[in-house]
Short mmCIF file of C-alpha atoms in Angstrom, two decimals:
data_model
loop_
_atom_site.label_atom_id
_atom_site.label_comp_id
_atom_site.label_asym_id
_atom_site.label_seq_id
_atom_site.Cartn_x
_atom_site.Cartn_y
_atom_site.Cartn_z
CA MET A 131 -0.55 -10.43 45.02
CA SER A 132 1.38 -7.65 42.96
CA HIS A 133 4.62 -9.89 42.45
CA GLN A 134 2.72 -12.85 41.44
CA ASN A 135 1.04 -10.44 38.79
CA LYS A 136 4.74 -9.39 37.32
CA THR A 137 5.87 -12.95 37.40
CA GLN A 138 2.76 -13.94 35.26
CA GLU A 139 2.93 -11.07 32.76
CA SER A 140 6.72 -11.81 32.28
CA GLN A 141 5.71 -15.20 31.36
CA GLY A 142 3.43 -14.43 29.12
CA MET A 143 3.59 -12.77 25.60
CA SER A 144 4.46 -9.43 25.06
CA ARG A 145 1.57 -7.30 24.84
CA VAL A 146 1.17 -4.50 22.14
CA ASP A 147 -0.90 -1.57 22.33
CA SER A 148 -3.44 -0.66 19.60
CA GLU A 149 -2.10 2.38 18.30
CA SER A 150 1.46 1.23 18.44
CA ASP A 151 3.55 -0.80 15.70
CA MET A 152 3.93 -4.55 16.46
CA SER A 153 7.66 -3.76 16.95
CA VAL A 154 7.55 -1.76 19.84
CA MET A 155 6.00 -3.78 22.97
CA SER A 156 4.30 -2.05 25.53
CA ASP A 157 6.73 -3.64 28.33
CA SER A 158 10.10 -2.83 27.17
CA PRO A 159 12.04 0.67 26.24
CA THR A 160 11.02 2.39 23.01
CA LYS A 161 14.10 1.69 20.84
CA SER A 162 15.68 3.91 18.41
CA TYR A 163 17.78 2.85 15.09
CA ARG A 164 21.02 3.50 17.41
CA ASP A 165 20.14 0.44 19.49
CA TYR A 166 20.62 -2.11 16.74
CA ARG A 167 24.40 -3.20 15.43
CA PHE A 168 24.99 -4.52 12.48
CA ARG A 169 28.07 -4.74 9.97
CA LYS A 170 27.11 -2.40 6.97
CA SER A 171 28.89 -4.58 4.44
CA SER A 172 26.22 -7.68 5.84
CA MET A 173 23.30 -5.15 4.97
CA ILE A 174 25.23 -4.29 1.55
CA GLY A 175 25.30 -7.77 0.70
CA MET A 176 21.87 -7.88 0.85
CA ILE A 177 20.42 -5.45 -1.68
CA ASN A 178 19.29 -6.87 -5.00
CA TRP A 179 21.20 -4.32 -7.27
CA THR A 180 19.21 -5.42 -10.34
CA HIS A 181 15.98 -3.58 -8.91
CA VAL A 182 18.15 -0.52 -7.54
CA ILE A 183 19.67 -0.06 -10.94
CA CYS A 184 16.27 -0.37 -13.08
CA THR A 185 14.63 2.25 -10.07
CA TYR A 186 16.57 4.73 -11.18
CA MET A 187 17.02 3.69 -14.99
CA PRO A 188 13.86 5.97 -16.06
CA HIS A 189 15.88 9.19 -14.51
CA LEU A 190 18.94 7.97 -16.75
CA PHE A 191 16.69 7.69 -20.10
CA VAL A 192 15.62 11.10 -19.42
CA ILE A 193 19.14 12.03 -18.96
CA GLY A 194 20.05 10.50 -21.96
CA ILE A 195 17.55 11.96 -24.07
CA GLY A 196 18.63 15.63 -22.93
CA VAL A 197 22.23 14.35 -23.90
CA LEU A 198 21.07 13.21 -27.24
CA LEU A 199 19.18 16.22 -27.86
CA ALA A 200 22.47 18.60 -26.69
CA LEU A 201 24.65 16.53 -29.43
CA ILE A 202 22.08 17.18 -32.01
CA PHE A 203 22.15 20.88 -31.58
CA HIS A 204 25.99 20.73 -31.09
CA GLN A 205 26.66 19.18 -34.29
CA VAL A 206 23.65 21.41 -36.19
CA ILE A 207 25.35 24.50 -34.92
CA ASN A 208 28.75 23.79 -35.83
CA ASP A 209 28.20 22.25 -39.25
CA PHE A 210 25.87 25.59 -39.84
CA MET A 211 28.88 27.97 -38.70
CA ALA A 212 31.29 26.08 -40.96
CA GLU A 213 28.79 26.60 -43.92
CA GLN A 214 28.23 30.19 -43.43
CA ASN A 215 31.81 30.95 -42.58
CA VAL A 216 30.63 32.37 -39.10
CA GLU A 217 33.64 32.80 -36.61
CA GLN A 218 31.51 34.76 -33.80
CA PHE A 219 28.23 34.67 -33.26
CA GLU A 220 26.75 38.44 -32.32
CA PRO A 221 23.86 38.03 -29.89
CA SER A 222 20.97 39.93 -30.82
CA ILE A 223 17.26 39.68 -30.70
CA GLY A 224 17.04 39.19 -34.37
CA ASN A 225 20.07 37.27 -34.73
CA VAL A 226 18.89 34.25 -32.28
CA VAL A 227 15.57 34.40 -33.94
CA GLU A 228 16.85 33.92 -37.03
CA ALA A 229 19.59 31.69 -35.84
CA THR A 230 16.51 29.19 -34.01
CA LEU A 231 14.68 28.90 -36.96
CA LEU A 232 17.71 27.68 -39.39
CA VAL A 233 18.95 25.25 -36.07
CA LEU A 234 15.43 23.67 -36.60
CA MET A 235 15.33 23.71 -40.04
CA SER A 236 18.55 21.92 -40.50
CA ILE A 237 17.50 19.17 -37.57
CA LYS A 238 14.66 18.65 -39.48
CA GLU A 239 16.88 17.98 -42.85
CA LEU A 240 19.07 15.82 -40.92
CA LEU A 241 16.24 13.75 -39.75
CA PHE A 242 14.93 13.37 -42.79
CA LYS A 243 18.54 12.35 -44.12
CA GLN A 244 18.82 9.52 -41.45
CA VAL A 245 15.78 8.31 -42.14
CA THR A 246 16.08 8.15 -45.95
CA MET A 247 19.52 6.18 -45.38
CA VAL A 248 18.04 3.80 -43.02
CA THR A 249 15.27 2.90 -45.58
CA SER A 250 17.98 2.63 -48.35
CA ILE A 251 20.47 1.10 -46.55
CA ARG A 252 23.32 3.78 -47.14
CA LYS A 253 26.47 3.59 -46.14
CA GLU A 254 27.13 7.07 -45.58
CA ALA A 255 26.76 8.88 -41.96
CA ILE A 256 24.46 11.69 -41.51
CA PHE A 257 25.17 12.14 -37.44
CA SER A 258 28.27 11.95 -35.91
CA PRO A 259 29.37 9.00 -34.04
CA ALA A 260 28.82 10.38 -30.66
CA VAL A 261 25.13 11.11 -31.72
CA GLU A 262 24.32 7.54 -33.11
CA GLY A 263 26.18 5.85 -30.16
CA THR A 264 23.69 7.52 -27.78
CA PHE A 265 20.85 7.01 -29.70
CA VAL A 266 21.88 3.21 -29.78
CA VAL A 267 22.17 3.30 -25.84
CA LEU A 268 18.84 4.89 -25.58
CA VAL A 269 17.07 2.56 -27.41
CA ILE A 270 18.49 -0.17 -25.09
CA LEU A 271 17.54 1.33 -21.99
CA GLY A 272 13.72 1.57 -23.48
CA TRP A 273 13.76 -1.97 -24.57
CA ILE A 274 14.86 -2.88 -20.80
CA LEU A 275 12.59 -0.25 -19.21
CA THR A 276 9.56 -2.15 -21.35
CA MET A 277 10.50 -5.41 -20.27
CA ASP A 278 9.56 -4.35 -16.26
CA ASN A 279 6.45 -3.14 -15.09
CA PRO A 280 7.15 -2.28 -11.67
CA ILE A 281 4.64 -1.53 -8.57
CA TYR A 282 5.49 0.66 -6.23
CA LEU A 283 4.32 1.23 -2.54
CA MET A 284 4.09 5.04 -2.08
CA SER A 285 2.78 5.13 1.54
CA PHE A 286 1.21 3.02 4.29
CA ALA A 287 -1.27 4.22 7.00
CA THR A 288 -2.62 2.38 10.17
CA PHE A 289 -5.45 2.96 12.03
CA HIS A 290 -5.05 5.33 15.43
CA ALA A 291 -8.38 4.66 17.35
CA PRO A 292 -9.96 7.01 19.76
CA ASP A 293 -9.30 7.01 23.47
CA SER A 294 -13.01 6.57 23.63
CA TRP A 295 -12.81 2.90 22.03
CA LYS A 296 -9.61 1.71 23.92
CA LEU A 297 -10.47 -0.82 26.66
CA THR A 298 -8.03 -2.91 29.39
CA HIS A 299 -8.66 -6.51 29.86
CA ASP A 300 -10.74 -5.98 32.83
CA GLN A 301 -13.05 -3.84 30.97
CA ILE A 302 -13.36 -6.18 28.53
CA ILE A 303 -14.45 -8.77 30.30
CA GLU A 304 -16.58 -6.51 32.46
CA THR A 305 -18.52 -5.84 28.85
CA MET A 306 -18.91 -9.46 28.41
CA LYS A 307 -20.50 -9.74 31.78
CA ILE A 308 -23.08 -6.77 31.14
CA GLN A 309 -24.33 -8.80 27.96
CA GLY A 310 -26.10 -11.10 30.34
CA CYS A 311 -25.48 -14.24 28.09
CA PHE A 312 -22.30 -16.03 28.91
CA THR A 313 -22.09 -18.31 31.81
CA GLU A 314 -19.02 -18.34 34.30
CA ASP A 315 -17.30 -20.86 32.35
CA SER A 316 -17.01 -18.65 29.32
CA ILE A 317 -15.74 -15.79 30.99
CA LYS A 318 -13.02 -17.78 32.67
CA PHE A 319 -12.19 -19.03 29.46
CA MET A 320 -12.06 -15.48 27.58
CA SER A 321 -10.45 -14.21 30.44
CA ARG A 322 -7.80 -17.09 30.03
CA LEU A 323 -7.71 -16.34 26.41
CA LEU A 324 -7.03 -12.49 27.03
CA GLU A 325 -3.99 -13.40 28.70
CA ARG A 326 -2.35 -15.31 25.90
CA SER A 327 -3.50 -13.28 22.89
CA GLY A 328 -0.66 -10.79 22.99
CA THR A 329 -3.41 -7.70 22.90
CA GLY A 330 -2.54 -5.04 25.21
CA GLN A 331 -4.46 -2.45 27.51
CA GLN A 332 -5.57 -0.14 25.26
CA THR A 333 -7.38 -2.79 22.84
CA ALA A 334 -9.77 -0.89 20.59
CA TRP A 335 -13.28 -2.01 20.48
CA PRO A 336 -16.19 -0.48 18.45
CA PRO A 337 -18.22 2.16 20.46
CA GLY A 338 -21.52 0.35 19.88
CA ILE A 339 -20.24 -2.39 21.91
CA VAL A 340 -18.05 -0.09 24.34
CA GLN A 341 -21.06 2.17 25.33
CA SER A 342 -22.64 -0.76 27.38
CA LEU A 343 -19.80 0.08 30.15
CA HIS A 344 -21.75 3.56 30.34
CA GLY A 345 -25.11 1.89 30.98
CA LYS A 346 -26.40 1.72 27.31
CA PRO A 347 -27.07 -1.54 25.56
CA ALA A 348 -24.58 -2.51 22.74
CA ASP A 349 -26.11 -1.10 19.60
CA ARG A 350 -24.91 -3.96 16.94
CA SER A 351 -27.18 -2.35 14.57
CA ILE A 352 -25.90 -2.15 10.51
CA GLU A 353 -25.98 1.65 11.35
CA ALA A 354 -23.49 1.20 14.06
CA SER A 355 -21.36 -1.12 11.70
CA ARG A 356 -21.40 1.85 8.99
CA LYS A 357 -20.15 4.22 11.63
CA GLU A 358 -17.42 2.22 12.97
CA ALA A 359 -16.38 1.38 9.16
CA GLU A 360 -16.31 5.35 7.87
CA THR A 361 -14.40 6.20 11.11
CA ILE A 362 -11.69 3.67 10.44
CA ILE A 363 -11.39 3.65 6.38
CA PHE A 364 -12.02 7.69 6.30
CA ASP A 365 -9.09 8.06 8.56
CA ILE A 366 -6.57 5.65 7.22
CA VAL A 367 -7.57 6.48 3.10
CA GLU A 368 -6.98 10.32 4.13
CA ASN A 369 -3.58 9.49 5.91
CA ALA A 370 -2.32 7.31 3.04
CA MET A 371 -3.21 9.93 0.59
CA LYS A 372 -1.72 12.28 2.50
CA LYS A 373 1.62 10.83 2.79
CA ALA A 374 2.08 9.73 -0.76
CA GLY A 375 1.21 13.32 -1.78
CA VAL A 376 -2.10 12.40 -4.10
CA THR A 377 -5.40 13.37 -4.14
CA ALA A 378 -8.57 11.77 -4.61
CA LYS A 379 -9.05 12.41 -8.03
CA ASP A 380 -5.62 10.56 -8.64
CA ILE A 381 -6.49 7.32 -7.56
CA ASP A 382 -7.34 4.94 -10.70
CA VAL A 383 -8.26 1.57 -8.73
CA LEU A 384 -9.40 1.22 -5.27
CA VAL A 385 -10.15 -2.12 -3.54
CA ILE A 386 -11.52 -2.56 -0.17
CA ASN A 387 -11.60 -5.90 1.47
CA CYS A 388 -13.76 -6.63 4.19
CA SER A 389 -14.88 -10.13 5.35
CA LEU A 390 -17.72 -9.70 7.54
CA PHE A 391 -19.49 -6.56 6.78
CA SER A 392 -20.49 -6.05 3.28
CA PRO A 393 -23.34 -3.51 3.27
CA THR A 394 -25.46 -2.15 0.29
CA PRO A 395 -23.73 0.68 -1.24
CA SER A 396 -20.56 -1.13 -1.00
CA LEU A 397 -17.72 0.14 1.44
CA CYS A 398 -15.77 1.53 -2.13
CA ALA A 399 -19.11 3.56 -2.76
CA THR A 400 -19.28 5.08 0.58
CA VAL A 401 -15.19 5.99 0.04
CA ILE A 402 -15.90 7.45 -3.64
CA THR A 403 -18.85 9.39 -2.55
CA HIS A 404 -17.13 10.56 0.55
CA PHE A 405 -13.63 11.69 -0.99
CA LYS A 406 -15.35 12.94 -4.54
CA MET A 407 -13.15 10.51 -6.45
CA LYS A 408 -13.20 10.74 -10.45
CA HIS A 409 -16.46 9.01 -11.84
CA ASP A 410 -14.13 6.25 -14.12
CA ILE A 411 -12.34 4.74 -11.17
CA LEU A 412 -11.91 0.94 -10.82
CA SER A 413 -13.14 -0.38 -7.70
CA TYR A 414 -13.38 -3.87 -6.08
CA ASN A 415 -14.91 -4.54 -2.94
CA LEU A 416 -14.01 -7.90 -1.57
CA SER A 417 -15.71 -9.90 1.23
CA GLY A 418 -15.67 -13.42 3.05
CA MET A 419 -11.73 -13.60 2.18
CA GLY A 420 -10.43 -14.07 5.48
CA CYS A 421 -7.20 -13.19 6.75
CA GLY A 422 -5.73 -13.58 3.18
CA ALA A 423 -7.76 -10.97 1.80
CA SER A 424 -5.09 -8.28 2.17
CA LEU A 425 -2.58 -10.22 -0.01
CA LEU A 426 -5.64 -10.91 -2.60
CA ALA A 427 -6.48 -7.20 -2.47
CA LEU A 428 -2.85 -6.51 -3.30
CA ASP A 429 -2.41 -8.60 -6.07
CA LEU A 430 -5.53 -7.53 -7.81
CA ALA A 431 -4.58 -3.55 -7.44
CA LYS A 432 -1.18 -4.76 -9.12
CA ASN A 433 -2.91 -6.67 -12.13
CA MET A 434 -5.47 -4.02 -12.56
CA LEU A 435 -2.27 -1.26 -12.50
CA GLN A 436 0.06 -3.32 -15.24
CA ARG A 437 -3.08 -3.58 -17.14
CA ARG A 438 -3.36 0.23 -17.66
CA LYS A 439 -1.24 2.63 -19.12
CA ARG A 440 1.64 3.81 -16.85
CA GLY A 441 1.41 6.27 -14.11
CA GLY A 442 -1.82 4.66 -12.65
CA LYS A 443 -2.29 4.97 -9.08
CA ALA A 444 -4.16 2.28 -6.74
CA LEU A 445 -5.53 2.80 -3.21
CA VAL A 446 -5.89 -0.83 -1.11
CA VAL A 447 -7.79 -0.64 2.70
CA SER A 448 -7.94 -3.44 4.66
CA THR A 449 -10.35 -3.78 7.61
CA GLU A 450 -12.72 -5.80 10.07
CA ILE A 451 -15.64 -4.32 11.53
CA LEU A 452 -16.31 -6.13 14.79
CA THR A 453 -19.82 -4.32 15.54
CA GLN A 454 -22.35 -6.99 14.29
CA CYS A 455 -19.72 -9.91 15.11
CA LEU A 456 -20.02 -10.13 18.91
CA TYR A 457 -20.76 -13.66 19.55
CA HIS A 458 -23.80 -14.14 22.55
CA GLY A 459 -23.11 -17.65 22.85
CA ASN A 460 -21.24 -20.16 25.03
CA GLU A 461 -19.66 -22.59 22.40
CA ARG A 462 -15.89 -22.34 22.57
CA GLY A 463 -14.85 -22.51 19.06
CA PHE A 464 -16.84 -19.24 18.61
CA LEU A 465 -15.94 -17.38 21.78
CA LEU A 466 -12.25 -17.46 20.15
CA GLN A 467 -13.48 -14.29 18.06
CA ASN A 468 -15.01 -12.43 21.16
CA THR A 469 -11.05 -11.98 22.39
CA LEU A 470 -8.83 -12.34 19.74
CA PHE A 471 -10.22 -9.44 17.67
CA ARG A 472 -9.99 -5.70 17.88
CA CYS A 473 -10.85 -2.75 15.54
CA GLY A 474 -8.35 -1.82 13.18
CA GLY A 475 -7.28 -0.97 9.50
CA ALA A 476 -4.58 -0.32 7.28
CA ALA A 477 -4.47 1.47 3.57
CA MET A 478 -1.80 1.70 0.60
CA VAL A 479 -1.28 3.81 -2.24
CA LEU A 480 0.28 1.86 -4.92
CA SER A 481 1.81 3.28 -8.23
CA ASN A 482 3.75 1.63 -11.49
CA SER A 483 4.74 5.07 -12.73
CA TRP A 484 8.71 4.85 -13.31
CA ILE A 485 9.35 8.49 -11.92
CA ASP A 486 7.50 7.21 -8.32
CA GLY A 487 10.61 4.68 -7.81
CA SER A 488 13.26 6.76 -6.53
CA LYS A 489 10.65 8.06 -3.76
CA ALA A 490 8.90 4.77 -2.99
CA TRP A 491 9.25 2.80 0.26
CA PHE A 492 9.33 -0.39 -1.17
CA LYS A 493 8.82 -2.28 -4.74
CA LEU A 494 6.60 -5.22 -5.07
CA LEU A 495 8.50 -8.14 -6.47
CA HIS A 496 5.96 -11.18 -5.80
CA THR A 497 2.92 -11.93 -4.83
CA VAL A 498 1.99 -15.39 -4.45
CA ARG A 499 -1.07 -17.16 -2.66
CA VAL A 500 -1.63 -20.93 -2.07
CA GLN A 501 -5.68 -22.37 -1.94
CA GLY A 502 -6.17 -24.75 0.91
CA ILE A 503 -9.05 -27.15 -0.96
CA GLY A 504 -9.45 -29.90 1.68
CA GLU A 505 -12.38 -29.72 4.15
CA ASP A 506 -10.28 -28.88 7.44
CA ALA A 507 -8.92 -25.41 5.15
CA TYR A 508 -12.35 -24.97 4.16
CA GLN A 509 -13.93 -24.73 7.83
CA CYS A 510 -11.02 -23.55 9.58
CA VAL A 511 -12.96 -19.69 10.02
CA TYR A 512 -16.57 -20.71 9.57
CA GLU A 513 -19.44 -18.28 10.02
CA GLY A 514 -22.44 -19.96 11.42
CA GLU A 515 -24.95 -20.65 14.20
CA ASP A 516 -24.05 -22.70 17.24
CA THR A 517 -26.61 -25.61 18.42
CA LYS A 518 -28.58 -22.90 20.30
CA GLY A 519 -28.97 -20.55 16.91
CA HIS A 520 -26.66 -18.00 18.00
CA ARG A 521 -24.20 -16.40 15.10
CA GLY A 522 -20.78 -15.93 15.07
CA ILE A 523 -17.50 -17.12 13.57
CA ARG A 524 -16.28 -20.52 14.40
CA LEU A 525 -12.17 -20.58 14.56
CA SER A 526 -10.47 -23.88 14.52
CA LYS A 527 -7.17 -25.32 13.43
#
């Protein structure tokens, strides 16, 4: 019997535990980067060097400003010493203060002469060629910087469920039997779905449903749903901000998407209150958008950052709350939701600050979304009631 189970498992889809990454399968040894072989020349060819250069261009701009100031000071000091016939400078407190004031006055006069020369179109040169050349390069770099408004991913965090939330496939089926509303055919159908779902033997389910395994009735109340949401969202938000090295007061834009659970006060209000975020934060709560909501939230955060001044931070949270979503009927189109989904969430911190480019994980280049306008696309994920009045989510192609 054990041999047959191993054969069936080897022919099915590789399973993924709730707390693991999708790239690490539970039925194969964990791989490190040393297990992968590739030609470095091939990887170098895949790099978009334009974006690499643009990422570090702000640092070059700052260095250029320093070089420009150094050249100006060098020219002013040389001119001053030549005019005063000073061959050697004697360092003392009085001499340093006097020399500093004279240098600053000379720089002011040079800048005034330069502006006068430009406005009167005079041909004589006030600054040295090195200073003027550096200034022209900085102007070009500044113009290039204004042509790009980057969005950087500073951190990414996913939810690691507590052990008390994790169920095996047998425990999930036992939970369905305890509900007392599913027929034998429905139980068998959900068992087959679990075998092909790709979920592992540590699938996270909400505590309000899991408690039915311990002799308590399932709690599908709004308070149980709110508790599930707070546990998931607070954890991923805290981890994302910690990885990015930012505080709650640094967040300028907050976007949370959760399709099926949209309470009042909103999930955004819950997060803002819990983490004591600033009062003028831009917050957006998306619901009913389905699986494409994460992309929409990312695009919304990008647009909000690009409309603000540089240096803004955005926090994007994606999750789905399952406590209220357990379907209690027996129509197969609705039964899919009872086996395909599990508890989870992800949060990311975005920035449009140039200075964050060198330490960012990724740079956002494009966001593309196509809206289906046909009836089949509209009803592929449809919340409603079955013929007996049981509420659920009907999934179809």
